[in-house]
């Protein structure tokens, strides 16, 4: 997106900041802490979605919940201006780790930006749309929202994410998932092993093939997984073995080739052992994230004004279904440092950081930065 006009007036941006950091501060911190203290995993985020929607409704937003065919999705809208900005709220937790990815901060930051913009939407010429997005960690909720039309008519989509460092221009891997099931034939391993077809052996052959395949893969192509079942007793040749795998590549186009090569390894395991194999995709692919240069220029200026740390340059290091959104509409996904590198996402210590003073300051800064960026965009589009 090319943006040439001047940013929103400083008085207007000061009013936005005051509403978020003073008027709504305690509401936002309470929202974040409630979500943090009651973690809910993919497609189970009933309380988190309801708490976000209730706070938005209290401040003039028209709420639809559930929305777009997903029980834990919501939409909240306000204004009827010519520029429509989608503020995306994630709120799912990790199994066993709670909010070790800081989605409580993401949700509260999105809600905070919306509350800051609410009284000024008409003056700015904005339509503000808040989308409650379930199942980012597993399930690709945003891909489902896209298919249901949630981002139709949106001019820009934005969110922030906590991290152990500060990055403005976020990039991500494309991610595909694969569920594997080998079916063989049970038999006694000493009396009549020749009658069996060992599903665990099929899995072993496949994993050896994947290990050898890695030698020929580009550095940015990743394959990793776990065996989830391979028999129950050593005196029975297992007739069933299962695994869950992920594949990653720097672009969605590469993901298709990588998937075929990995699936061929599992087919080889079946062929070598006389077993059958079933390969299924449990969720849509996560596409690589493509930052919009015009929007991120606005964000960078606003983050500097807020006194955020100088952003660093990082290659792809994670995956997000916000990548799917970025293929559809201009989008940004800056990450905000909440640990100074002391720990990273998906570690127990990161869940602690997501409820710390540093984490909550990132929440407030993120809300202000998103709201300012939306205001700048609307101002630019009005000329």
Coordinates of C-alpha atoms in Angstrom, one line a residue:
X1 CA 0.0 0.0 0.0
X2 CA 1.4 3.4 -1.0
X3 CA 0.8 6.1 1.6
X4 CA 1.8 9.7 0.8
X5 CA -0.3 11.9 3.0
X6 CA 0.7 13.2 6.4
X7 CA -0.2 11.3 9.6
X8 CA -3.2 12.0 11.7
X9 CA -3.2 15.3 13.7
X10 CA -1.2 15.1 16.9
X11 CA -4.1 16.3 19.0
X12 CA -6.3 13.5 17.8
X13 CA -3.6 11.0 18.4
X14 CA -3.0 12.4 21.9
X15 CA -6.8 11.9 22.6
X16 CA -6.5 8.3 21.4
X17 CA -3.5 7.6 23.7
X18 CA -5.3 9.1 26.7
X19 CA -8.4 7.0 26.2
X20 CA -6.3 3.8 26.1
X21 CA -3.7 4.5 28.7
X22 CA -5.8 6.4 31.2
X23 CA -9.6 6.0 30.6
X24 CA -9.5 2.3 29.6
X25 CA -6.2 1.2 31.2
X26 CA -7.7 -0.8 34.1
X27 CA -10.4 -2.4 31.9
X28 CA -7.7 -3.6 29.5
X29 CA -5.4 -5.0 32.2
X30 CA -8.3 -6.7 33.8
X31 CA -9.3 -8.3 30.5
X32 CA -5.7 -9.5 29.8
X33 CA -5.4 -11.0 33.3
X34 CA -8.7 -12.8 33.2
X35 CA -7.8 -14.4 29.9
X36 CA -4.4 -15.3 31.2
X37 CA -5.8 -16.8 34.4
X38 CA -8.4 -18.9 32.5
X39 CA -6.5 -20.4 29.5
X40 CA -8.6 -22.1 26.8
X41 CA -7.2 -24.0 23.9
X42 CA -8.2 -24.0 20.2
X43 CA -12.0 -23.7 19.6
X44 CA -12.7 -23.8 23.3
X45 CA -12.1 -20.0 24.0
X46 CA -15.7 -19.3 25.1
X47 CA -14.9 -17.1 28.1
X48 CA -12.1 -15.2 26.4
X49 CA -14.3 -14.4 23.4
X50 CA -17.2 -13.4 25.6
X51 CA -15.1 -11.1 27.8
X52 CA -13.6 -9.3 24.7
X53 CA -17.1 -8.9 23.1
X54 CA -18.7 -7.7 26.3
X55 CA -16.2 -4.9 26.8
X56 CA -16.5 -3.7 23.2
X57 CA -20.3 -3.8 23.4
X58 CA -20.2 -1.7 26.6
X59 CA -18.5 1.0 24.6
X60 CA -20.7 1.2 21.6
X61 CA -19.6 -1.6 19.3
X62 CA -22.3 -3.7 17.5
X63 CA -21.3 -7.3 18.4
X64 CA -22.1 -10.5 16.6
X65 CA -21.3 -13.6 18.6
X66 CA -20.8 -16.3 17.6
X67 CA -19.7 -15.3 14.1
X68 CA -18.8 -16.8 10.8
X69 CA -19.8 -20.3 11.8
X70 CA -17.3 -20.5 14.6
X71 CA -18.6 -20.8 18.2
X72 CA -15.7 -18.9 19.7
X73 CA -15.3 -16.2 17.0
X74 CA -17.0 -12.8 17.2
X75 CA -17.2 -9.6 15.2
X76 CA -17.6 -6.1 16.7
X77 CA -18.1 -3.1 14.4
X78 CA -18.4 0.6 14.8
X79 CA -18.5 3.5 12.3
X80 CA -19.4 3.7 8.7
X81 CA -16.4 5.5 7.2
X82 CA -14.8 4.7 3.8
X83 CA -11.7 3.0 5.3
X84 CA -12.3 -0.3 7.1
X85 CA -9.6 -1.5 9.4
X86 CA -9.8 -5.0 11.0
X87 CA -8.2 -5.3 14.4
X88 CA -7.5 -9.0 15.1
X89 CA -7.7 -10.5 18.5
X90 CA -6.2 -13.9 19.3
X91 CA -7.0 -15.6 22.6
X92 CA -6.3 -19.3 22.5
X93 CA -3.8 -20.9 24.9
X94 CA -1.3 -23.7 24.5
X95 CA -2.2 -27.2 25.9
X96 CA -0.3 -27.6 29.2
X97 CA 1.4 -24.2 28.9
X98 CA -1.4 -21.8 29.2
X99 CA -0.7 -18.4 27.7
X100 CA 3.0 -19.1 27.0
X101 CA 2.5 -17.3 23.7
X102 CA 0.9 -14.2 25.2
X103 CA -2.4 -14.3 23.4
X104 CA -4.0 -12.6 26.4
X105 CA -1.9 -9.5 25.5
X106 CA -2.9 -9.8 21.8
X107 CA -6.6 -9.9 22.6
X108 CA -6.4 -6.9 25.0
X109 CA -4.3 -4.9 22.7
X110 CA -6.8 -5.3 19.9
X111 CA -9.7 -4.4 22.1
X112 CA -7.7 -1.5 23.5
X113 CA -7.0 -0.1 20.0
X114 CA -10.8 -0.4 19.2
X115 CA -11.8 1.5 22.4
X116 CA -9.3 4.2 21.6
X117 CA -10.7 4.7 18.1
X118 CA -14.4 4.5 19.1
X119 CA -15.2 8.2 19.8
X120 CA -13.1 9.4 16.8
X121 CA -14.1 6.9 14.1
X122 CA -16.6 9.3 12.4
X123 CA -14.1 12.2 12.4
X124 CA -11.4 9.9 10.9
X125 CA -13.7 8.4 8.3
X126 CA -13.1 4.9 9.8
X127 CA -15.1 1.7 10.0
X128 CA -13.5 -0.2 12.9
X129 CA -14.0 -4.0 12.8
X130 CA -12.7 -6.2 15.6
X131 CA -12.4 -9.9 14.8
X132 CA -12.2 -12.4 17.5
X133 CA -10.1 -15.1 16.0
X134 CA -10.0 -18.6 17.6
X135 CA -7.5 -21.4 17.2
X136 CA -4.3 -19.7 16.0
X137 CA -2.0 -22.2 17.8
X138 CA -3.8 -25.2 16.1
X139 CA -6.7 -25.1 13.7
X140 CA -5.9 -22.1 11.4
X141 CA -8.9 -20.2 12.6
X142 CA -8.2 -17.2 10.4
X143 CA -8.2 -19.4 7.3
X144 CA -11.7 -20.5 8.3
X145 CA -12.7 -16.9 8.9
X146 CA -11.4 -15.9 5.4
X147 CA -13.5 -18.7 3.8
X148 CA -16.6 -17.4 5.6
X149 CA -16.1 -13.8 4.4
X150 CA -14.8 -12.2 7.6
X151 CA -12.2 -10.1 5.8
X152 CA -14.4 -9.1 2.8
X153 CA -14.3 -5.3 2.3
X154 CA -11.4 -4.8 4.7
X155 CA -8.8 -2.2 3.6
X156 CA -6.2 -3.2 6.2
X157 CA -5.8 -5.8 9.0
X158 CA -3.5 -5.5 11.9
X159 CA -2.4 -7.0 15.2
X160 CA 0.6 -7.2 17.5
X161 CA 2.3 -10.2 19.1
X162 CA 4.5 -10.5 22.2
X163 CA 8.0 -11.9 21.7
X164 CA 11.5 -12.0 23.2
X165 CA 12.7 -9.2 20.8
X166 CA 11.2 -6.3 18.9
X167 CA 10.5 -6.7 15.2
X168 CA 8.5 -4.3 13.0
X169 CA 8.6 -6.1 9.6
X170 CA 7.5 -9.6 10.7
X171 CA 8.0 -12.6 8.3
X172 CA 6.9 -16.2 8.9
X173 CA 7.1 -19.7 7.5
X174 CA 4.3 -21.3 5.7
X175 CA 3.2 -24.3 7.7
X176 CA 1.4 -27.5 6.8
X177 CA 0.3 -30.3 9.1
X178 CA -0.1 -34.0 8.4
X179 CA -1.7 -36.8 10.3
X180 CA -0.3 -40.3 9.5
X181 CA -1.8 -43.7 10.1
X182 CA -0.3 -47.0 9.1
X183 CA -2.5 -50.1 9.1
X184 CA -0.9 -53.5 9.2
X185 CA -1.7 -57.0 10.6
X186 CA -1.2 -58.2 14.1
X187 CA 0.6 -61.5 14.8
X188 CA 2.7 -63.2 17.4
X189 CA 6.3 -62.1 17.0
X190 CA 7.9 -65.5 17.6
X191 CA 5.2 -68.0 16.7
X192 CA 4.2 -66.6 13.3
X193 CA 5.9 -63.3 12.6
X194 CA 5.6 -64.0 8.8
X195 CA 1.8 -63.6 9.2
X196 CA 2.2 -60.1 10.5
X197 CA 2.5 -56.7 8.8
X198 CA 4.3 -54.4 11.3
X199 CA 2.9 -50.9 11.3
X200 CA 5.6 -49.7 13.7
X201 CA 8.2 -50.8 11.2
X202 CA 6.4 -48.9 8.5
X203 CA 6.7 -45.8 10.6
X204 CA 10.4 -46.5 11.2
X205 CA 11.1 -46.8 7.5
X206 CA 9.3 -43.5 6.9
X207 CA 11.2 -41.7 9.6
X208 CA 14.6 -43.0 8.3
X209 CA 13.6 -41.8 4.8
X210 CA 12.7 -38.3 6.2
X211 CA 16.0 -38.2 8.0
X212 CA 17.8 -38.9 4.8
X213 CA 15.6 -36.5 2.8
X214 CA 16.7 -33.6 5.1
X215 CA 20.1 -33.7 3.6
X216 CA 18.7 -32.6 0.3
X217 CA 16.3 -30.0 1.6
X218 CA 17.0 -26.2 1.4
X219 CA 17.9 -24.7 4.8
X220 CA 14.6 -23.0 5.2
X221 CA 12.5 -26.2 4.6
X222 CA 11.7 -27.9 7.9
X223 CA 10.2 -31.2 8.8
X224 CA 9.4 -32.3 12.4
X225 CA 6.9 -34.6 14.1
X226 CA 6.1 -37.1 16.8
X227 CA 4.9 -40.7 16.8
X228 CA 1.7 -40.8 18.7
X229 CA 1.1 -44.6 18.8
X230 CA 3.1 -47.6 17.8
X231 CA 1.7 -50.6 19.6
X232 CA 0.9 -51.5 23.2
X233 CA 2.8 -54.7 24.0
X234 CA 6.2 -56.1 22.8
X235 CA 4.7 -59.6 22.2
X236 CA 2.2 -58.4 19.6
X237 CA 3.3 -57.2 16.2
X238 CA 1.5 -53.8 16.0
X239 CA -1.2 -53.5 13.4
X240 CA -1.5 -49.7 13.8
X241 CA 0.9 -46.8 14.1
X242 CA 0.2 -43.1 14.0
X243 CA 2.2 -39.8 13.9
X244 CA 1.6 -36.1 13.7
X245 CA 3.9 -34.0 11.5
X246 CA 4.5 -30.4 10.6
X247 CA 6.3 -29.1 7.5
X248 CA 7.5 -25.5 7.0
X249 CA 8.8 -23.5 4.1
X250 CA 9.5 -19.8 3.5
X251 CA 6.7 -19.5 1.0
X252 CA 3.4 -21.2 0.3
X253 CA 4.5 -22.2 -3.1
X254 CA 7.4 -24.3 -1.7
X255 CA 5.1 -25.9 0.8
X256 CA 3.3 -27.9 -1.9
X257 CA 6.5 -29.5 -3.1
X258 CA 7.8 -30.2 0.4
X259 CA 4.5 -31.9 1.3
X260 CA 4.6 -34.2 -1.7
X261 CA 8.2 -35.3 -0.9
X262 CA 7.4 -36.0 2.8
X263 CA 4.2 -37.9 1.9
X264 CA 6.3 -40.0 -0.4
X265 CA 8.5 -41.0 2.6
X266 CA 5.4 -42.3 4.4
X267 CA 4.2 -44.1 1.2
X268 CA 7.6 -45.7 1.0
X269 CA 7.2 -47.1 4.6
X270 CA 3.9 -48.6 3.6
X271 CA 5.3 -50.2 0.4
X272 CA 8.4 -51.6 2.2
X273 CA 6.4 -53.3 4.9
X274 CA 3.2 -54.3 3.1
X275 CA 1.1 -52.0 5.2
X276 CA -1.5 -49.4 4.2
X277 CA -1.1 -45.7 4.9
X278 CA -3.6 -42.9 5.4
X279 CA -2.4 -39.3 5.1
X280 CA -4.7 -36.5 6.1
X281 CA -4.6 -32.7 6.6
X282 CA -6.2 -31.9 9.9
X283 CA -6.4 -28.1 9.2
X284 CA -5.8 -25.6 6.4
X285 CA -2.2 -24.6 5.6
X286 CA -0.8 -21.5 7.3
X287 CA 0.6 -19.2 4.7
X288 CA 3.8 -17.1 4.9
X289 CA 3.3 -13.6 6.3
X290 CA 3.7 -10.7 3.9
X291 CA 4.1 -7.3 5.6
X292 CA 2.6 -4.3 3.8
X293 CA 5.3 -1.7 3.4
X294 CA 3.1 1.3 3.6
X295 CA 1.4 0.2 6.8
X296 CA 4.6 -0.9 8.4
X297 CA 6.2 2.6 7.7
X298 CA 3.3 4.1 9.7
X299 CA 3.8 1.6 12.5
X300 CA 7.5 2.2 12.7
X301 CA 7.0 5.9 13.2
X302 CA 4.3 5.3 15.8
X303 CA 6.4 2.8 17.7
X304 CA 9.3 5.2 17.8
X305 CA 7.0 7.9 19.2
X306 CA 5.9 5.5 21.9
X307 CA 9.5 4.8 22.9
X308 CA 9.5 1.2 21.9
X309 CA 12.9 -0.5 21.5
X310 CA 14.7 -0.2 18.2
X311 CA 13.4 -3.1 16.1
X312 CA 15.8 -5.8 14.9
X313 CA 15.9 -7.7 11.6
X314 CA 14.9 -11.3 11.8
X315 CA 14.2 -13.9 9.2
X316 CA 11.2 -16.2 9.5
X317 CA 11.1 -17.8 12.9
X318 CA 7.5 -18.8 13.5
X319 CA 4.2 -19.5 11.7
X320 CA 0.8 -17.7 12.0
X321 CA -2.5 -17.9 10.3
X322 CA -2.4 -14.1 10.1
X323 CA -0.2 -15.0 7.1
X324 CA -3.3 -16.2 5.3
X325 CA -4.9 -12.7 5.9
X326 CA -1.8 -11.0 4.6
X327 CA -2.2 -12.8 1.2
X328 CA -5.7 -11.3 1.0
X329 CA -5.5 -7.7 2.4
X330 CA -2.7 -5.3 3.4
X331 CA -1.6 -6.4 6.9
X332 CA 1.0 -5.9 9.6
X333 CA 2.0 -8.1 12.6
X334 CA 4.8 -6.4 14.5
X335 CA 6.1 -8.2 17.6
X336 CA 6.8 -6.5 20.9
X337 CA 9.6 -7.5 23.3
X338 CA 8.4 -8.6 26.7
X339 CA 11.4 -10.6 28.0
X340 CA 14.5 -9.0 26.6
X341 CA 15.6 -12.4 25.2
X342 CA 15.4 -14.1 28.6
X343 CA 12.9 -16.7 27.3
X344 CA 10.9 -17.3 24.2
X345 CA 7.3 -18.2 23.3
X346 CA 6.1 -21.7 24.2
X347 CA 8.2 -21.8 27.3
X348 CA 6.7 -21.8 30.8
X349 CA 8.6 -18.6 31.7
X350 CA 6.9 -16.8 28.8
X351 CA 3.5 -17.3 30.3
X352 CA 4.8 -15.5 33.4
X353 CA 6.1 -12.7 31.3
X354 CA 2.7 -12.4 29.7
X355 CA 1.3 -11.2 33.0
X356 CA 4.2 -9.1 34.0
X357 CA 4.5 -5.3 34.1
X358 CA 6.7 -5.4 31.0
X359 CA 4.2 -7.5 29.2
X360 CA 1.3 -5.2 30.2
X361 CA 3.2 -2.2 29.0
X362 CA 3.6 -3.9 25.7
X363 CA -0.2 -4.4 25.7
X364 CA -0.8 -0.7 26.2
X365 CA 1.9 0.4 23.7
X366 CA 0.5 -2.1 21.2
X367 CA -3.0 -0.8 21.5
X368 CA -1.9 2.8 21.1
X369 CA 0.3 1.9 18.2
X370 CA -2.4 0.0 16.4
X371 CA -4.9 2.8 16.9
X372 CA -2.5 5.4 15.7
X373 CA -1.6 3.4 12.6
X374 CA -5.3 3.0 11.8
X375 CA -5.8 6.7 12.3
X376 CA -2.9 7.5 10.1
X377 CA -4.2 5.2 7.4
X378 CA -7.6 6.7 7.4
X379 CA -6.1 10.2 7.3
X380 CA -3.9 9.3 4.3
X381 CA -6.8 7.7 2.4
X382 CA -8.9 10.9 2.9
X383 CA -6.1 12.9 1.4

